[in-house]
Structure formats: C-alpha cells, structure tokens
XYZ file of C-alpha atoms in Angstrom:
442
model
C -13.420 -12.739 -19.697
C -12.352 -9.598 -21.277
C -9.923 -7.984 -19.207
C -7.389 -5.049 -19.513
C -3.823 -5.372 -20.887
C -1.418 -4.522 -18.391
C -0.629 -1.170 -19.215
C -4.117 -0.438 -19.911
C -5.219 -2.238 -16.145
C -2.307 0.150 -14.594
C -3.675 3.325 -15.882
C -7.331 2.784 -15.516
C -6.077 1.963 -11.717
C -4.116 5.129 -11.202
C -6.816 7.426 -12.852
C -9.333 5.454 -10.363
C -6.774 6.081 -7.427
C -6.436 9.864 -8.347
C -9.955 10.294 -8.320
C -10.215 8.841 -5.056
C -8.936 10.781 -1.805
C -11.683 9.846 0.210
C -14.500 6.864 0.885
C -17.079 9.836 -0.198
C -15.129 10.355 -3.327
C -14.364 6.230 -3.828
C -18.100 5.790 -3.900
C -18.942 8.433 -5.810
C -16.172 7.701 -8.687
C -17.625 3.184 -7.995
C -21.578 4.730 -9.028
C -20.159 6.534 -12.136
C -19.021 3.516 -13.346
C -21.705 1.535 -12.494
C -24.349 4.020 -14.218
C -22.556 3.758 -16.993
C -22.549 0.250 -17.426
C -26.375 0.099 -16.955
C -26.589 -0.272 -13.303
C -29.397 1.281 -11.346
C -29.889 2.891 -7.616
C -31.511 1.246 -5.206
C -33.127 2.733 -2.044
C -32.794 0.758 1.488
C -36.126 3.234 2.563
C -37.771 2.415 -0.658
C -39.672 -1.472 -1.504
C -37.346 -3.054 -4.180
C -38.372 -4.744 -7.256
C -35.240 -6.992 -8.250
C -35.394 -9.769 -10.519
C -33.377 -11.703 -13.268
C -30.760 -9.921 -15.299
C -31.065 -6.585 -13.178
C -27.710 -4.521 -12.409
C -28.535 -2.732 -9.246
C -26.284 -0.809 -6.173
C -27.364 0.452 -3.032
C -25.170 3.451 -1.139
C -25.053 3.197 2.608
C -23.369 6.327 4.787
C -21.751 7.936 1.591
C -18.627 5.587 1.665
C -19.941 2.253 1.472
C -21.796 0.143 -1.282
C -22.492 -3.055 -3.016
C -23.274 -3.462 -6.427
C -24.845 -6.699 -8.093
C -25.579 -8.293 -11.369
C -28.275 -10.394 -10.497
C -28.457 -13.572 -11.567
C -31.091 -16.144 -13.639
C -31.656 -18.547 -11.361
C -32.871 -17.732 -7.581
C -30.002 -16.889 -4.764
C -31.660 -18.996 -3.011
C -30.598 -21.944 -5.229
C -27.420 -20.271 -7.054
C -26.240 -18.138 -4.151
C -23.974 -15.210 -4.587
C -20.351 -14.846 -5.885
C -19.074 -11.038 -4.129
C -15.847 -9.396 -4.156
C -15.594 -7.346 -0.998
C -12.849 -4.387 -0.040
C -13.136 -1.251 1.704
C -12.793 2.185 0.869
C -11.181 3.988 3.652
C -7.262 3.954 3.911
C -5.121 5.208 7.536
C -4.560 9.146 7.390
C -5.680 12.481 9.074
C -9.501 13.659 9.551
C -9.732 17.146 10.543
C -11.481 18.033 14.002
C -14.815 19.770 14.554
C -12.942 22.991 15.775
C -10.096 22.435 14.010
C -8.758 26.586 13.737
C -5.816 26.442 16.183
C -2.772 29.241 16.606
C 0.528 28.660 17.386
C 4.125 31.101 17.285
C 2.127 32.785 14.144
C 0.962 29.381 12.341
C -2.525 28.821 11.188
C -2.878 25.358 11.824
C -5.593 22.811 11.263
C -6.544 20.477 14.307
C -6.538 17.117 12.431
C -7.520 13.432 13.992
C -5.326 9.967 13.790
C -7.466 8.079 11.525
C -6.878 4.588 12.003
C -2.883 3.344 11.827
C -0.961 5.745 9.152
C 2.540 5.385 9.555
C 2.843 9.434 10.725
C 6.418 9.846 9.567
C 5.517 9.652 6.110
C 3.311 12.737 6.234
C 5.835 14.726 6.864
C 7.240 17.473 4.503
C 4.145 16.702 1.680
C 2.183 18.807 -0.343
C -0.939 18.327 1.267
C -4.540 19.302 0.708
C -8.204 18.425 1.979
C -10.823 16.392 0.506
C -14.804 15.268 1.756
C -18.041 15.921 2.493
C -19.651 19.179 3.985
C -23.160 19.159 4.845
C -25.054 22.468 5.293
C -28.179 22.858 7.811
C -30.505 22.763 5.192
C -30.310 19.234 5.228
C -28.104 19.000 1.955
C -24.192 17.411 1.631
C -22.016 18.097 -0.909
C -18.498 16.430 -1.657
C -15.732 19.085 -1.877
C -11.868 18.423 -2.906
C -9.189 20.996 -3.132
C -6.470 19.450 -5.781
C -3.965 22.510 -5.247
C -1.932 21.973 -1.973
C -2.880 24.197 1.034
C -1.322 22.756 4.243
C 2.213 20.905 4.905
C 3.468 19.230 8.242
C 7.103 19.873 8.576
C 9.826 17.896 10.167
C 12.291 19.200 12.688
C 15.449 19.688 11.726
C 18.161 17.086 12.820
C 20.016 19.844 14.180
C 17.464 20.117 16.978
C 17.075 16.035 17.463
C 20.967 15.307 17.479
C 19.510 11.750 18.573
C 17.733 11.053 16.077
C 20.399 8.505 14.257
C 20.601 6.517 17.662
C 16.802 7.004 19.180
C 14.786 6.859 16.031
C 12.056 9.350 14.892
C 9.613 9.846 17.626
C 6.001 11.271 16.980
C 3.876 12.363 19.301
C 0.380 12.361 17.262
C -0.900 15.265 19.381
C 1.802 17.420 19.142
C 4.284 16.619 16.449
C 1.821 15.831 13.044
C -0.490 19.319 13.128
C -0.340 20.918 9.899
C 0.268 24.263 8.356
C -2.169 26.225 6.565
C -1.294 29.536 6.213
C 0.936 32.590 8.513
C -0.071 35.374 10.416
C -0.838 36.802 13.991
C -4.467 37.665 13.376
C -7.152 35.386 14.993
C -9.634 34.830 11.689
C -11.146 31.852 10.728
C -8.662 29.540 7.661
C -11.187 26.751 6.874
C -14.350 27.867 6.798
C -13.830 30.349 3.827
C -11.503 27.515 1.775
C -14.662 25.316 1.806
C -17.258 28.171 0.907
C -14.909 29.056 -1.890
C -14.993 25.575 -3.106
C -18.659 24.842 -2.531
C -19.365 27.286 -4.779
C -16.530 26.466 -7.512
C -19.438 23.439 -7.705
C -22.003 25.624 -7.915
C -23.079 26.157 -4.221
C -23.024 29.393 -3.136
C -23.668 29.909 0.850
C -22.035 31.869 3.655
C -19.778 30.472 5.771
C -22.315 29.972 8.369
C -24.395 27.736 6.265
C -21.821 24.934 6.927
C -23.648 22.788 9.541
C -20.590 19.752 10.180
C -18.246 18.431 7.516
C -16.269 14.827 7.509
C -12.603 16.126 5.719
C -9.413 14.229 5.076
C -5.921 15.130 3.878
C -4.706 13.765 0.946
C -1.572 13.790 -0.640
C -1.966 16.017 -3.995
C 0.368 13.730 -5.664
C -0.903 11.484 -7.963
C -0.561 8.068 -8.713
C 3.136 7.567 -10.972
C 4.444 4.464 -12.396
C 8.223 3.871 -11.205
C 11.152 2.443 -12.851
C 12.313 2.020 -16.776
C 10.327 -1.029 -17.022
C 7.434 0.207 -15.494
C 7.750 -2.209 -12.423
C 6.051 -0.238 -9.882
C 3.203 1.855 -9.496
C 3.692 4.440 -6.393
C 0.778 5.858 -4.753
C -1.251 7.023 -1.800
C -4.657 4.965 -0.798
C -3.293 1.562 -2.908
C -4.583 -0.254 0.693
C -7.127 -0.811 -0.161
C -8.167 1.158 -3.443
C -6.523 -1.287 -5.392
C -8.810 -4.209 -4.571
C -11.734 -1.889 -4.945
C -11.034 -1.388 -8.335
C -10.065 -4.815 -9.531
C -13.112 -5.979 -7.735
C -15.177 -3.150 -9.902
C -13.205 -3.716 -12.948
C -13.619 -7.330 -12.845
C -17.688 -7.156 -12.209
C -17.967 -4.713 -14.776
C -16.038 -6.238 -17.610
C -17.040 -9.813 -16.577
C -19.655 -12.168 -18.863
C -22.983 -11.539 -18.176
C -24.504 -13.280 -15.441
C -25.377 -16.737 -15.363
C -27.100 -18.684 -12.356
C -25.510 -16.868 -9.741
C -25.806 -13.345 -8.879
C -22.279 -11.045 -8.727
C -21.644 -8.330 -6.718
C -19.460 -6.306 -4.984
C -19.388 -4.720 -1.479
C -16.802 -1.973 -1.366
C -17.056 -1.157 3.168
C -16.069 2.094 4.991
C -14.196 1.774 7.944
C -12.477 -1.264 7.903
C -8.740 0.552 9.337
C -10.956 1.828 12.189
C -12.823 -1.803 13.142
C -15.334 -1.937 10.927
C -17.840 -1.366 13.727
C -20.391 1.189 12.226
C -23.603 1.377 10.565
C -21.607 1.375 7.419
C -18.658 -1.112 8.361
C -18.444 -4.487 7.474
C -19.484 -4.957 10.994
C -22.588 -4.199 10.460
C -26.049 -5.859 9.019
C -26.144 -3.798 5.615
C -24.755 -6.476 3.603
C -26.762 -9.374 4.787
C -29.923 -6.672 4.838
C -29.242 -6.185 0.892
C -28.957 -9.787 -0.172
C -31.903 -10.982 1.967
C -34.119 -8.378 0.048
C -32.590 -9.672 -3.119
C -32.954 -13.427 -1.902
C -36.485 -12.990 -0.531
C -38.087 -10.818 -3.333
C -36.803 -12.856 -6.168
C -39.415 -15.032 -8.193
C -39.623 -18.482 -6.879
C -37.513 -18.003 -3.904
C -39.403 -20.282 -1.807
C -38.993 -21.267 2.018
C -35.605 -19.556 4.247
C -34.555 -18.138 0.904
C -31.847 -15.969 2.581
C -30.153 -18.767 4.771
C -30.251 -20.928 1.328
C -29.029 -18.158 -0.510
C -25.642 -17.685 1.960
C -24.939 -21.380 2.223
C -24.513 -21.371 -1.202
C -22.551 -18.395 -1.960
C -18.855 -17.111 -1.744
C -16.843 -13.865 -0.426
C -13.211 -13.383 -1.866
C -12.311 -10.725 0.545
C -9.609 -8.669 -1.194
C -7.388 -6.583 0.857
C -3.427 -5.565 -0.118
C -1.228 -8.053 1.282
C 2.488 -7.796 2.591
C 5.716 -8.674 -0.040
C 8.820 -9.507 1.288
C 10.677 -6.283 1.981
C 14.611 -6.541 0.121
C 15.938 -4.791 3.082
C 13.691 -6.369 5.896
C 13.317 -10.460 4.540
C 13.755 -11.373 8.391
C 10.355 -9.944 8.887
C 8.577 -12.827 6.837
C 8.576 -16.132 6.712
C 10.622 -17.559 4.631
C 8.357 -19.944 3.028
C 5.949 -17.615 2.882
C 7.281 -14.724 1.494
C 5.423 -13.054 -1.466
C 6.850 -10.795 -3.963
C 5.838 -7.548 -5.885
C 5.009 -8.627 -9.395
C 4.631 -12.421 -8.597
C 0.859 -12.256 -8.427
C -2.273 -12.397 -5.936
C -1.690 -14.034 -2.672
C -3.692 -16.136 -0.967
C -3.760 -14.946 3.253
C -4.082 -17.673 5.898
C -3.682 -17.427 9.302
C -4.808 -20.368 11.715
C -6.064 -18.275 14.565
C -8.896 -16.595 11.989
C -7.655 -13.244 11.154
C -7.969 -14.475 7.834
C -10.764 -16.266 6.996
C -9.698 -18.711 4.605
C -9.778 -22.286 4.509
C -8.714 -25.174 2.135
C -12.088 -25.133 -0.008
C -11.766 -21.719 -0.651
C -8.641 -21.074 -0.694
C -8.406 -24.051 -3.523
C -10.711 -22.664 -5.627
C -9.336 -19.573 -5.651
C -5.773 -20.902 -6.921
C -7.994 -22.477 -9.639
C -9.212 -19.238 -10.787
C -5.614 -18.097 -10.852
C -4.387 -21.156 -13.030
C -7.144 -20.738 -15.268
C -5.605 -17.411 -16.060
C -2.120 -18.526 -16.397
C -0.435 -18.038 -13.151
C -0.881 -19.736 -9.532
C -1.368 -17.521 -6.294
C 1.356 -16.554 -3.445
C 0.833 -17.641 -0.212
C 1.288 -15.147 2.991
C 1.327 -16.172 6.420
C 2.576 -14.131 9.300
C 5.616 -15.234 11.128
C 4.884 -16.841 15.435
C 6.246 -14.026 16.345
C 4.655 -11.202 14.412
C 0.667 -10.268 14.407
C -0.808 -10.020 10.796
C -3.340 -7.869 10.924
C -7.138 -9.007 9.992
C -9.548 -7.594 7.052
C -13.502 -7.881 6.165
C -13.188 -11.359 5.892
C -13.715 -12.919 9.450
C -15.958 -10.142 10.244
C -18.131 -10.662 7.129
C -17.552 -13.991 7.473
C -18.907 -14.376 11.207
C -21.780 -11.769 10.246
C -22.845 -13.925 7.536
C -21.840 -17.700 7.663
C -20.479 -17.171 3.693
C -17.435 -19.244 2.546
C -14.840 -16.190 2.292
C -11.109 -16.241 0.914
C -8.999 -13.739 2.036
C -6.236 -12.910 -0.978
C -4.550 -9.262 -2.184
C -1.731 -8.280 -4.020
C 1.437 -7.835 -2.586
C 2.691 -4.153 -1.960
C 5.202 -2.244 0.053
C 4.991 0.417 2.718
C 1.010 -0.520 3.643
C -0.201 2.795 5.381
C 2.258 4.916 4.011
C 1.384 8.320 3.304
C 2.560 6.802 -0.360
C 2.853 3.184 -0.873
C 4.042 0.708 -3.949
C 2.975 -1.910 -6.192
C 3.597 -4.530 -8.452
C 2.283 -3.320 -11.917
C 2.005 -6.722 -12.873
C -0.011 -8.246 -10.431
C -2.724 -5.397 -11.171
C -4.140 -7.340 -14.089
C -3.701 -10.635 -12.502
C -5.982 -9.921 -9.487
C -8.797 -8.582 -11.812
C -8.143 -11.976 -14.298
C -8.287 -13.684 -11.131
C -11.495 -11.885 -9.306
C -13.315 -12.382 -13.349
C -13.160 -15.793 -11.987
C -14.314 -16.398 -9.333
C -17.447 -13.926 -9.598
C -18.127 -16.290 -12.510
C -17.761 -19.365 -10.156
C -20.046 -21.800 -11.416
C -20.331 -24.426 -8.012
C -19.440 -23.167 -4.739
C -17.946 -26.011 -2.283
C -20.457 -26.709 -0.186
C -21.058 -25.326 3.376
C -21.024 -28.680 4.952
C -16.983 -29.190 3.621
C-alpha cells in the first residue's frame, strides 16, 4: 500500500490532532477527509442503496461514525475487515449552569469527564471547544483557539506537605477554572459563544442558545520533541492517534477487493461506552446489517454470515515502559516508544484478543518490515479495557486489540513514538486488506 514517510505520517497526525479538540470536531475533520476521497453520506432515517465499489459513512450523535469501502463480493460471503477507535479522550465538560463567583473570580463550573489525570491541567493555557445548539432546532460546532480560562495551582508555600503527602485534588473544589476578574454578577459564557457563533456566520442573541456540549482543550498544539525528532507531544494522542492511522490507512489503502473496509471511530469509550453512540450500543451492527442485507445476492442470514466472517483490529494507545517507573510493567512485557504497534492481551478479556487474531496481526506487521510488541498487565495491576470486548460481545466479530505505545495516557499532554506512527498505519493497510479471515469456529 501507499503509505506516508515518517515525517510526512507525523505531520499529517499532528495537523489531524490540532484540528481535533473534541469528538464533534474529530468527526467533523474524519467526513472532510472522507468527502474528499469520494465517500458519500449515508442517512440511518433514510432507505440505503449500497452496492459494489461504493465509499459510504454514516454519522451517529455528532461524535461517532463508520466509514466503508464496500467491497465486490457480498459481506455475507467476504465479511468485513474494520479498524475501530474512539474519539473522545479524559478532560473537563463544562456544566449546564456553569457561571459561578468566587473572592472576585469568574469561574466556569466544569464536569470530570471520564479519568484525566487532574494535575496536569493545572497552570495551562486553556480554552473551550463543541457544539451549541440553538432552539430553533439547529447545532453548530464552535472552538475558541485563543486561550480564555486557566486553573492555577496553589503555591507550595501554602501546602508545606506537599513533598511528603503528594498533590491532592479534590475534583469539586480544587480543578475550577478562571475566566475572567471582577465583582459584578454578569453572565462570562454566554456572550464568548454568541461572539463566536457569529465569527461562523451565525448571528443570534444570547438567548437563542438552547443547551451546548463544551470541552476544554489545551490551546497548545501538537510539537515534535527532541533533535532527532523522537517524540511527538500532544493532548488527545489516546485515542486520536489510532483514529487517524485507522483513517489514513482506509483512505490510502488499494481499492477494495472481496471484502468490504471500514472504519468505526466511537464516542464515549473513557466514559463506558454505554450510549446510543458508544461502542456499547447497536449502531455498528445496525450499519453493517443494512450493508449485509441490501447487497445483491446476499442470500439467507446475510448479517450473521457476514460477522462470522469478518475482523475488528480494535486500536487503542497502549502503555510503554516508563524509564523512571519499569517496576510498573512486566518485564517481559514491556513495550517501548518507537519499537512499534503492540499487540494487548489480557486473559480475563479486557482485551479481546486471541491467538488467531492476534497471529495475523503480527503477520501484517512482518509484511511491513517489523514484528509487533506485546503488552500485558502485571497480577498485580488492572489494565484497563477498550472497544474491543464490548464490540466484540455486541457482535461475535474476531477482534485484536493492538496500539502504539505512549507515555502519560490521560495527560492533559501526552507523548509518542514518532516512529511507530507510520508503522501502525503500514500495519492497519494490512489487515483492512486481509484477504482470509481465520475462521469463527478456531
């Protein structure tokens, strides 16, 4: 397949990251790309027409989607080969009634969205990105690039115990941001998103603004680190970077043969993934029925057929080895930034991977040159989970679970490997072009 250099694969992920502070914005930046390469809308009210060679997506809840390439043959015969990730990433949502007033602050009443690691908010240049929707029945996405809020620390003058005790947060209290100074008792948000509603050409009053779903975002952007270029530093890598190696490697892939590619990019997988959106849900195995049972000559159960013979990689970040923490892996399974994907097993199915998948994912990898980490989480340490059991379970789909290693997952700001970024989409070419999947029955 034709895929980017390495420089070329780290900048085209750090512009994607940068245009990305939100699922809304993730989605909307995933169609752009997709129009351009020829791919079409598809409505889940509307009756679909879908057949050989089409390049179609479908948008469910503003932050999640799937996109596929459909294939020649029938899914019911040549099943599907999808990439899945998800969109969101651990930070701050701000509140319904989020004006509050405190010692002669104007502060923003802001949410713990799933599992941020809080300390690393503190003392940023901060600013607010999402969706507004007005009660005329229309949304609009809105992002303010300039910072407009901070969250200060306290000074260790007034924690003298904070060398022996550690940093202690209370998420209430202790992580409420700053937007602006004064004693008067006027409303701070509601005229920063009328301003920039109509910077996009919306112009309504303040009390047009029905309900909005808002994030903060750090308004740094994506930098690579080091004088070799090592590292790439940046907020939302978990999980934007799988997102976009999944894109970039459906996008830039051969054109489809048998099987029909795709990708399914979720909302809400730090939160559970239990929404109408998440991978929880039925909108995944709603889409490819449709596709399975519409196509020409799909015959009998074409669905079931179609998901017995198909594949998920689920690709989600995985842990490296920390240089000042190695005690916190296992030592023989210990991955490291810049030594390529990694393949995520855990016995107790928080991973979904098993041998048949997992196997012909390290083929994909050799075929490119290089063979796949392995992670697994020490007995005494949980390891987290991802899309894949939950898709998995929701659809009965052979799913891998692999990422690329990084550092400081949910971080305000997290790192990289710049190497491994073109590996994973060499890697993901692969398998979407997967010509056999092993069977169910294995």
């Amino acid at each position: 397949m034709s895929v980017h250099s390495g420089p070329a694969a780290v900048s085209s992920l750090a512009t994607f990251l940068d245009a990305c502070p939100t699922p809304y914005h993730a989605v909307r930046e995933v169609e752009r790309r997709l129009r351009e390469a020829g791919y079409r809308a598809l409505d889940e009210r509307e009756e679909w027409r879908v057949g050989p060679a089409d390049r179609v997506y479908v948008v469910r809840g503003g932050g999640t989607i799937v996109a596929l390439a459909v294939g020649a043959a029938p899914p019911s015969r040549a099943g599907f080969r999808l990439v899945g990730a998800h969109t969101d990433s651990p930070g701050f949502r701000v509140k319904p009634k989020p004006e509050l007033r405190a010692l002669g602050h104007h502060q923003l009443g802001v949410e713990v969205y799933g599992s941020p690691l809080l300390h690393t908010w503190l003392d940023r240049d901060l600013s607010l990105a999402g969706r507004v929707s007005l009660v005329d029945g229309s949304t609009h996405l809105v992002r303010i690039d300039h910072p407009i809020c901070r969250i200060s620390s306290l000074a260790i003058h007034l924690q003298p115990t904070l060398g022996t005790d550690g940093l202690r947060l209370n998420p209430q209290q202790h992580v409420v941001p700053t937007l602006a100074l004064g004693d008067d008792d006027g409303p701070t948000l509601a005229p920063l998103l009328v301003k920039e509603l109509a910077r996009s050409g919306v112009s309504v009053p303040a009390d047009a603004i029905g309900a909005f779903d808002l994030a903060l975002f750090d308004v740094q952007g994506a930098q690579v680190v080091g004088d070799t270029g090592a590292l790439l530093a940046s907020a939302r890598l978990d999980n934007l970077a799988s997102c976009h190696a999944g894109l970039v490697a459906l996008l830039e892939g051969p054109p489809a043969g048998d099987a029909t590619r795709g990708i399914v990019l979720y909302d809400h997988e730090e939160v559970g993934s239990q929404s109408a959106a998440g991978a929880g849900s039925l909108f995944l195995r709603s889409v490819l029925g449709r596709i399975a049972e519409g196509f020409p000559g799909a015959g009998a159960d074409a669905t079931e057929r179609a998901l017995a013979a198909s594949l998920l990689v689920s690709a989600d970040m995985a842990h490296a080895v920390h240089p000042n923490h190695p005690d916190k892996h296992d030592k023989d399974h210990s991955p490291k930034l810049g030594g390529g994907p990694v393949i995520k097993v855990n016995a107790n199915q928080s991973y979904a991977t098993d041998a048949p998948a997992a196997a012909a994912f390290e083929r994909a990898c050799r075929d490119e040159g290089f063979s796949a980490q392995r992670f697994v989480a020490r007995n005494d340490m949980r390891c987290g989970s991802t899309i894949g059991p939950i898709s998995a379970a929701r659809l009965g789909m052979r799913t891998v679970d692999v990422g690329n290693p990084m550092l400081g997952m949910h971080s305000c700001r997290e790192v990289a490997g710049s190497a491994d970024v073109p590996r994973m989409i060499a890697a993901l070419g692969r398998m979407l072009a997967l010509p056999v999947v092993p069977p169910a029955s294995d």
